[in-house]
Amino acid sequence: MGNKILEINHLKKQFGDTVVLHDISMSVEAGEVVAIIGPSGSGKSTLLRCATMLETMDGGELIYEGIKAVRDNGSGCSYADALTMRDIKKKFGLVFQNFNLFPHYSVLQNVMEAPIVVQKRDRAEVEKEARVLLEKMGLTERADAYPCQLSGGQQQRVSIARALAMKPDMLFFDEPTSALDPELTGEILKVIKQLAAEKMTMVIVTHEISFAKNVADKVVFMADGYVIEEGRPEDVIDNCQSERLKAFLSKMTE
């Protein structure tokens, strides 16, 4: 591997007096699937929001493919200039837990919108690619439907297609199945598994432990704003070292 897509060094984040992330460092290599697990309130989603620059960092560095998005200047963080930022933001896509689709756009329009508006790409070419993505997601028949006419699982598959339409180098998923019932959860995990097989670089915040074990190359366990353990799934999930992780896993498998 050796080709780092993302590097986070000594990330700190606080809201008011509450420190939410303490000195978090992690990296993601090209083609790697990293699952982040941990109890609610452990800072997983905040970590993702800092990595995708939806939240500002209070300390630390953020580097995408060797380009510094955020540097630590000792007393806080400075962000790269607008032009550099625009390039960096092209490198990743984000799939939210609540889909965030445009309700007044059809499925096809939802997938086509950003490549046309943001990337200024040719409409006919974008449409062709969008239809291929919808086919891959099993949504060919639903291209002209609106989000309100879809199941939660279908909406989530549209939002994955939408993220892929931008041709990012990596995808972030924030609890992609938490808004779905168990039956629909399976269809989303299947899609993510397929992307993993195609060597798509992904960081997935999830509470699906068996999925993390089967699909991830690396599992990161967070609690109380710290990374407690990280490593290969068989080490972290099957032979965990910390009492904190043991307690978490036994709760999750009850």
PDB file of C-alpha atoms in Angstrom, residues 47-205:
ATOM      1  CA  LEU A  47     -14.036  13.089  14.031  1.00  0.00           C
ATOM      2  CA  LEU A  48     -15.695  12.544  10.657  1.00  0.00           C
ATOM      3  CA  ARG A  49     -17.036  16.101  10.609  1.00  0.00           C
ATOM      4  CA  CYS A  50     -13.561  17.484  11.340  1.00  0.00           C
ATOM      5  CA  ALA A  51     -11.994  15.264   8.667  1.00  0.00           C
ATOM      6  CA  THR A  52     -14.521  16.499   6.084  1.00  0.00           C
ATOM      7  CA  MET A  53     -14.216  20.096   7.322  1.00  0.00           C
ATOM      8  CA  LEU A  54     -17.836  20.428   8.374  1.00  0.00           C
ATOM      9  CA  GLU A  55     -16.440  21.268  11.825  1.00  0.00           C
ATOM     10  CA  THR A  56     -13.334  23.349  12.440  1.00  0.00           C
ATOM     11  CA  MET A  57     -10.464  21.741  14.321  1.00  0.00           C
ATOM     12  CA  ASP A  58      -8.984  23.332  17.453  1.00  0.00           C
ATOM     13  CA  GLY A  59      -5.600  21.665  17.117  1.00  0.00           C
ATOM     14  CA  GLY A  60      -3.704  19.244  14.906  1.00  0.00           C
ATOM     15  CA  GLU A  61      -3.130  18.663  11.212  1.00  0.00           C
ATOM     16  CA  LEU A  62      -5.253  17.313   8.395  1.00  0.00           C
ATOM     17  CA  ILE A  63      -3.490  16.128   5.238  1.00  0.00           C
ATOM     18  CA  TYR A  64      -5.091  14.785   2.056  1.00  0.00           C
ATOM     19  CA  GLU A  65      -2.785  13.019  -0.396  1.00  0.00           C
ATOM     20  CA  GLY A  66       0.178  15.004   0.892  1.00  0.00           C
ATOM     21  CA  ILE A  67      -1.604  18.370   0.764  1.00  0.00           C
ATOM     22  CA  LYS A  68      -2.135  20.141   4.084  1.00  0.00           C
ATOM     23  CA  ALA A  69      -5.767  21.142   4.529  1.00  0.00           C
ATOM     24  CA  VAL A  70      -5.204  22.189   8.139  1.00  0.00           C
ATOM     25  CA  ARG A  71      -1.983  23.036   9.882  1.00  0.00           C
ATOM     26  CA  ASP A  72      -1.428  23.563  13.588  1.00  0.00           C
ATOM     27  CA  ASN A  73       0.185  26.904  14.308  1.00  0.00           C
ATOM     28  CA  GLY A  74       0.626  26.268  18.026  1.00  0.00           C
ATOM     29  CA  SER A  75      -2.214  28.447  19.221  1.00  0.00           C
ATOM     30  CA  GLY A  76      -4.879  26.981  16.945  1.00  0.00           C
ATOM     31  CA  CYS A  77      -5.391  25.823  13.382  1.00  0.00           C
ATOM     32  CA  SER A  78      -5.063  27.550  10.048  1.00  0.00           C
ATOM     33  CA  TYR A  79      -6.872  26.256   6.996  1.00  0.00           C
ATOM     34  CA  ALA A  80      -5.537  26.153   3.438  1.00  0.00           C
ATOM     35  CA  ASP A  81      -6.594  28.870   1.000  1.00  0.00           C
ATOM     36  CA  ALA A  82      -9.891  28.611  -0.873  1.00  0.00           C
ATOM     37  CA  LEU A  83      -8.389  27.258  -4.075  1.00  0.00           C
ATOM     38  CA  THR A  84      -6.430  24.499  -2.322  1.00  0.00           C
ATOM     39  CA  MET A  85      -9.532  23.698  -0.258  1.00  0.00           C
ATOM     40  CA  ARG A  86     -11.622  23.307  -3.369  1.00  0.00           C
ATOM     41  CA  ASP A  87      -9.144  20.760  -4.733  1.00  0.00           C
ATOM     42  CA  ILE A  88      -9.000  18.908  -1.436  1.00  0.00           C
ATOM     43  CA  LYS A  89     -12.776  18.685  -1.157  1.00  0.00           C
ATOM     44  CA  LYS A  90     -12.905  16.952  -4.540  1.00  0.00           C
ATOM     45  CA  LYS A  91     -10.919  14.101  -3.044  1.00  0.00           C
ATOM     46  CA  PHE A  92     -13.666  12.770  -0.792  1.00  0.00           C
ATOM     47  CA  GLY A  93     -17.389  12.114  -0.722  1.00  0.00           C
ATOM     48  CA  LEU A  94     -19.658  11.943   2.306  1.00  0.00           C
ATOM     49  CA  VAL A  95     -22.709   9.768   2.949  1.00  0.00           C
ATOM     50  CA  PHE A  96     -24.845  10.929   5.880  1.00  0.00           C
ATOM     51  CA  GLN A  97     -27.099   8.893   8.115  1.00  0.00           C
ATOM     52  CA  ASN A  98     -30.186  10.864   7.060  1.00  0.00           C
ATOM     53  CA  PHE A  99     -29.596  10.774   3.274  1.00  0.00           C
ATOM     54  CA  ASN A 100     -29.742  14.593   2.676  1.00  0.00           C
ATOM     55  CA  LEU A 101     -31.265  14.215  -0.793  1.00  0.00           C
ATOM     56  CA  PHE A 102     -32.922  17.117  -2.605  1.00  0.00           C
ATOM     57  CA  PRO A 103     -36.634  16.349  -2.141  1.00  0.00           C
ATOM     58  CA  HIS A 104     -37.748  18.248  -5.278  1.00  0.00           C
ATOM     59  CA  TYR A 105     -35.287  16.439  -7.575  1.00  0.00           C
ATOM     60  CA  SER A 106     -35.767  13.004  -9.081  1.00  0.00           C
ATOM     61  CA  VAL A 107     -33.310  10.236  -8.203  1.00  0.00           C
ATOM     62  CA  LEU A 108     -31.430  10.802 -11.455  1.00  0.00           C
ATOM     63  CA  GLN A 109     -31.283  14.593 -10.916  1.00  0.00           C
ATOM     64  CA  ASN A 110     -29.986  14.073  -7.377  1.00  0.00           C
ATOM     65  CA  VAL A 111     -27.086  12.026  -8.716  1.00  0.00           C
ATOM     66  CA  MET A 112     -26.349  14.374 -11.650  1.00  0.00           C
ATOM     67  CA  GLU A 113     -26.598  17.723  -9.877  1.00  0.00           C
ATOM     68  CA  ALA A 114     -23.132  18.093  -8.315  1.00  0.00           C
ATOM     69  CA  PRO A 115     -21.004  16.809 -11.224  1.00  0.00           C
ATOM     70  CA  ILE A 116     -22.782  19.309 -13.519  1.00  0.00           C
ATOM     71  CA  VAL A 117     -22.994  22.295 -11.167  1.00  0.00           C
ATOM     72  CA  VAL A 118     -19.806  21.872  -9.140  1.00  0.00           C
ATOM     73  CA  GLN A 119     -17.508  20.079 -11.566  1.00  0.00           C
ATOM     74  CA  LYS A 120     -18.970  21.757 -14.699  1.00  0.00           C
ATOM     75  CA  ARG A 121     -18.951  18.448 -16.527  1.00  0.00           C
ATOM     76  CA  ASP A 122     -20.816  17.615 -19.713  1.00  0.00           C
ATOM     77  CA  ARG A 123     -24.488  16.824 -19.021  1.00  0.00           C
ATOM     78  CA  ALA A 124     -24.773  13.900 -21.446  1.00  0.00           C
ATOM     79  CA  GLU A 125     -21.642  12.264 -20.077  1.00  0.00           C
ATOM     80  CA  VAL A 126     -22.765  12.808 -16.478  1.00  0.00           C
ATOM     81  CA  GLU A 127     -26.182  11.325 -17.211  1.00  0.00           C
ATOM     82  CA  LYS A 128     -24.610   8.238 -18.772  1.00  0.00           C
ATOM     83  CA  GLU A 129     -22.406   7.726 -15.700  1.00  0.00           C
ATOM     84  CA  ALA A 130     -25.295   8.420 -13.324  1.00  0.00           C
ATOM     85  CA  ARG A 131     -27.400   5.716 -14.975  1.00  0.00           C
ATOM     86  CA  VAL A 132     -24.527   3.237 -14.653  1.00  0.00           C
ATOM     87  CA  LEU A 133     -24.246   4.086 -10.942  1.00  0.00           C
ATOM     88  CA  LEU A 134     -27.997   3.669 -10.423  1.00  0.00           C
ATOM     89  CA  GLU A 135     -27.823   0.291 -12.125  1.00  0.00           C
ATOM     90  CA  LYS A 136     -24.992  -0.680  -9.802  1.00  0.00           C
ATOM     91  CA  MET A 137     -27.163   0.342  -6.838  1.00  0.00           C
ATOM     92  CA  GLY A 138     -30.112  -1.658  -8.197  1.00  0.00           C
ATOM     93  CA  LEU A 139     -32.114   1.513  -8.803  1.00  0.00           C
ATOM     94  CA  THR A 140     -32.483   1.615 -12.594  1.00  0.00           C
ATOM     95  CA  GLU A 141     -36.273   1.425 -12.285  1.00  0.00           C
ATOM     96  CA  ARG A 142     -36.373   4.309  -9.818  1.00  0.00           C
ATOM     97  CA  ALA A 143     -34.433   6.922 -11.834  1.00  0.00           C
ATOM     98  CA  ASP A 144     -37.496   9.161 -12.266  1.00  0.00           C
ATOM     99  CA  ALA A 145     -38.903   8.670  -8.760  1.00  0.00           C
ATOM    100  CA  TYR A 146     -38.617  11.303  -6.036  1.00  0.00           C
ATOM    101  CA  PRO A 147     -36.983  10.689  -2.634  1.00  0.00           C
ATOM    102  CA  CYS A 148     -40.375  10.637  -0.848  1.00  0.00           C
ATOM    103  CA  GLN A 149     -41.400   7.677  -3.026  1.00  0.00           C
ATOM    104  CA  LEU A 150     -38.424   5.560  -1.959  1.00  0.00           C
ATOM    105  CA  SER A 151     -37.725   3.351   1.034  1.00  0.00           C
ATOM    106  CA  GLY A 152     -34.989   4.467   3.430  1.00  0.00           C
ATOM    107  CA  GLY A 153     -32.662   1.842   1.976  1.00  0.00           C
ATOM    108  CA  GLN A 154     -33.279   3.101  -1.549  1.00  0.00           C
ATOM    109  CA  GLN A 155     -32.706   6.706  -0.463  1.00  0.00           C
ATOM    110  CA  GLN A 156     -29.420   5.712   1.126  1.00  0.00           C
ATOM    111  CA  ARG A 157     -28.370   3.914  -2.066  1.00  0.00           C
ATOM    112  CA  VAL A 158     -29.153   7.089  -4.027  1.00  0.00           C
ATOM    113  CA  SER A 159     -26.971   9.106  -1.671  1.00  0.00           C
ATOM    114  CA  ILE A 160     -24.121   6.615  -2.153  1.00  0.00           C
ATOM    115  CA  ALA A 161     -24.537   6.898  -5.950  1.00  0.00           C
ATOM    116  CA  ARG A 162     -24.555  10.673  -5.590  1.00  0.00           C
ATOM    117  CA  ALA A 163     -21.285  10.622  -3.651  1.00  0.00           C
ATOM    118  CA  LEU A 164     -19.692   8.277  -6.217  1.00  0.00           C
ATOM    119  CA  ALA A 165     -20.802  10.491  -9.120  1.00  0.00           C
ATOM    120  CA  MET A 166     -18.188  13.035  -8.028  1.00  0.00           C
ATOM    121  CA  LYS A 167     -15.458  10.386  -8.537  1.00  0.00           C
ATOM    122  CA  PRO A 168     -13.873  10.915  -5.123  1.00  0.00           C
ATOM    123  CA  ASP A 169     -10.699   9.144  -4.040  1.00  0.00           C
ATOM    124  CA  MET A 170     -12.358   8.142  -0.789  1.00  0.00           C
ATOM    125  CA  LEU A 171     -15.778   7.989   0.841  1.00  0.00           C
ATOM    126  CA  PHE A 172     -16.821   8.762   4.406  1.00  0.00           C
ATOM    127  CA  PHE A 173     -19.923   7.104   5.836  1.00  0.00           C
ATOM    128  CA  ASP A 174     -21.453   8.422   9.049  1.00  0.00           C
ATOM    129  CA  GLU A 175     -23.582   5.627  10.532  1.00  0.00           C
ATOM    130  CA  PRO A 176     -25.008   4.833   7.069  1.00  0.00           C
ATOM    131  CA  THR A 177     -27.533   2.352   8.480  1.00  0.00           C
ATOM    132  CA  SER A 178     -28.613   3.986  11.735  1.00  0.00           C
ATOM    133  CA  ALA A 179     -31.820   5.422  10.250  1.00  0.00           C
ATOM    134  CA  LEU A 180     -32.794   2.092   8.705  1.00  0.00           C
ATOM    135  CA  ASP A 181     -34.571  -0.991   9.976  1.00  0.00           C
ATOM    136  CA  PRO A 182     -32.593  -4.280   9.998  1.00  0.00           C
ATOM    137  CA  GLU A 183     -33.938  -5.509   6.655  1.00  0.00           C
ATOM    138  CA  LEU A 184     -32.844  -2.343   4.845  1.00  0.00           C
ATOM    139  CA  THR A 185     -29.539  -2.258   6.727  1.00  0.00           C
ATOM    140  CA  GLY A 186     -28.532  -5.450   4.911  1.00  0.00           C
ATOM    141  CA  GLU A 187     -28.938  -3.899   1.463  1.00  0.00           C
ATOM    142  CA  ILE A 188     -26.711  -0.924   2.333  1.00  0.00           C
ATOM    143  CA  LEU A 189     -24.021  -3.125   3.875  1.00  0.00           C
ATOM    144  CA  LYS A 190     -24.082  -5.211   0.699  1.00  0.00           C
ATOM    145  CA  VAL A 191     -23.405  -2.100  -1.407  1.00  0.00           C
ATOM    146  CA  ILE A 192     -20.540  -1.033   0.874  1.00  0.00           C
ATOM    147  CA  LYS A 193     -19.122  -4.550   0.746  1.00  0.00           C
ATOM    148  CA  GLN A 194     -19.191  -4.405  -3.060  1.00  0.00           C
ATOM    149  CA  LEU A 195     -17.338  -1.062  -2.992  1.00  0.00           C
ATOM    150  CA  ALA A 196     -14.765  -2.580  -0.637  1.00  0.00           C
ATOM    151  CA  ALA A 197     -14.241  -5.447  -3.078  1.00  0.00           C
ATOM    152  CA  GLU A 198     -13.556  -2.811  -5.764  1.00  0.00           C
ATOM    153  CA  LYS A 199     -10.900  -1.304  -3.488  1.00  0.00           C
ATOM    154  CA  MET A 200     -12.748   1.946  -2.809  1.00  0.00           C
ATOM    155  CA  THR A 201     -11.055   3.772   0.070  1.00  0.00           C
ATOM    156  CA  MET A 202     -13.636   4.181   2.849  1.00  0.00           C
ATOM    157  CA  VAL A 203     -13.940   5.378   6.414  1.00  0.00           C
ATOM    158  CA  ILE A 204     -17.128   4.092   8.012  1.00  0.00           C
ATOM    159  CA  VAL A 205     -18.520   5.086  11.389  1.00  0.00           C
TER     160      VAL A 205
END
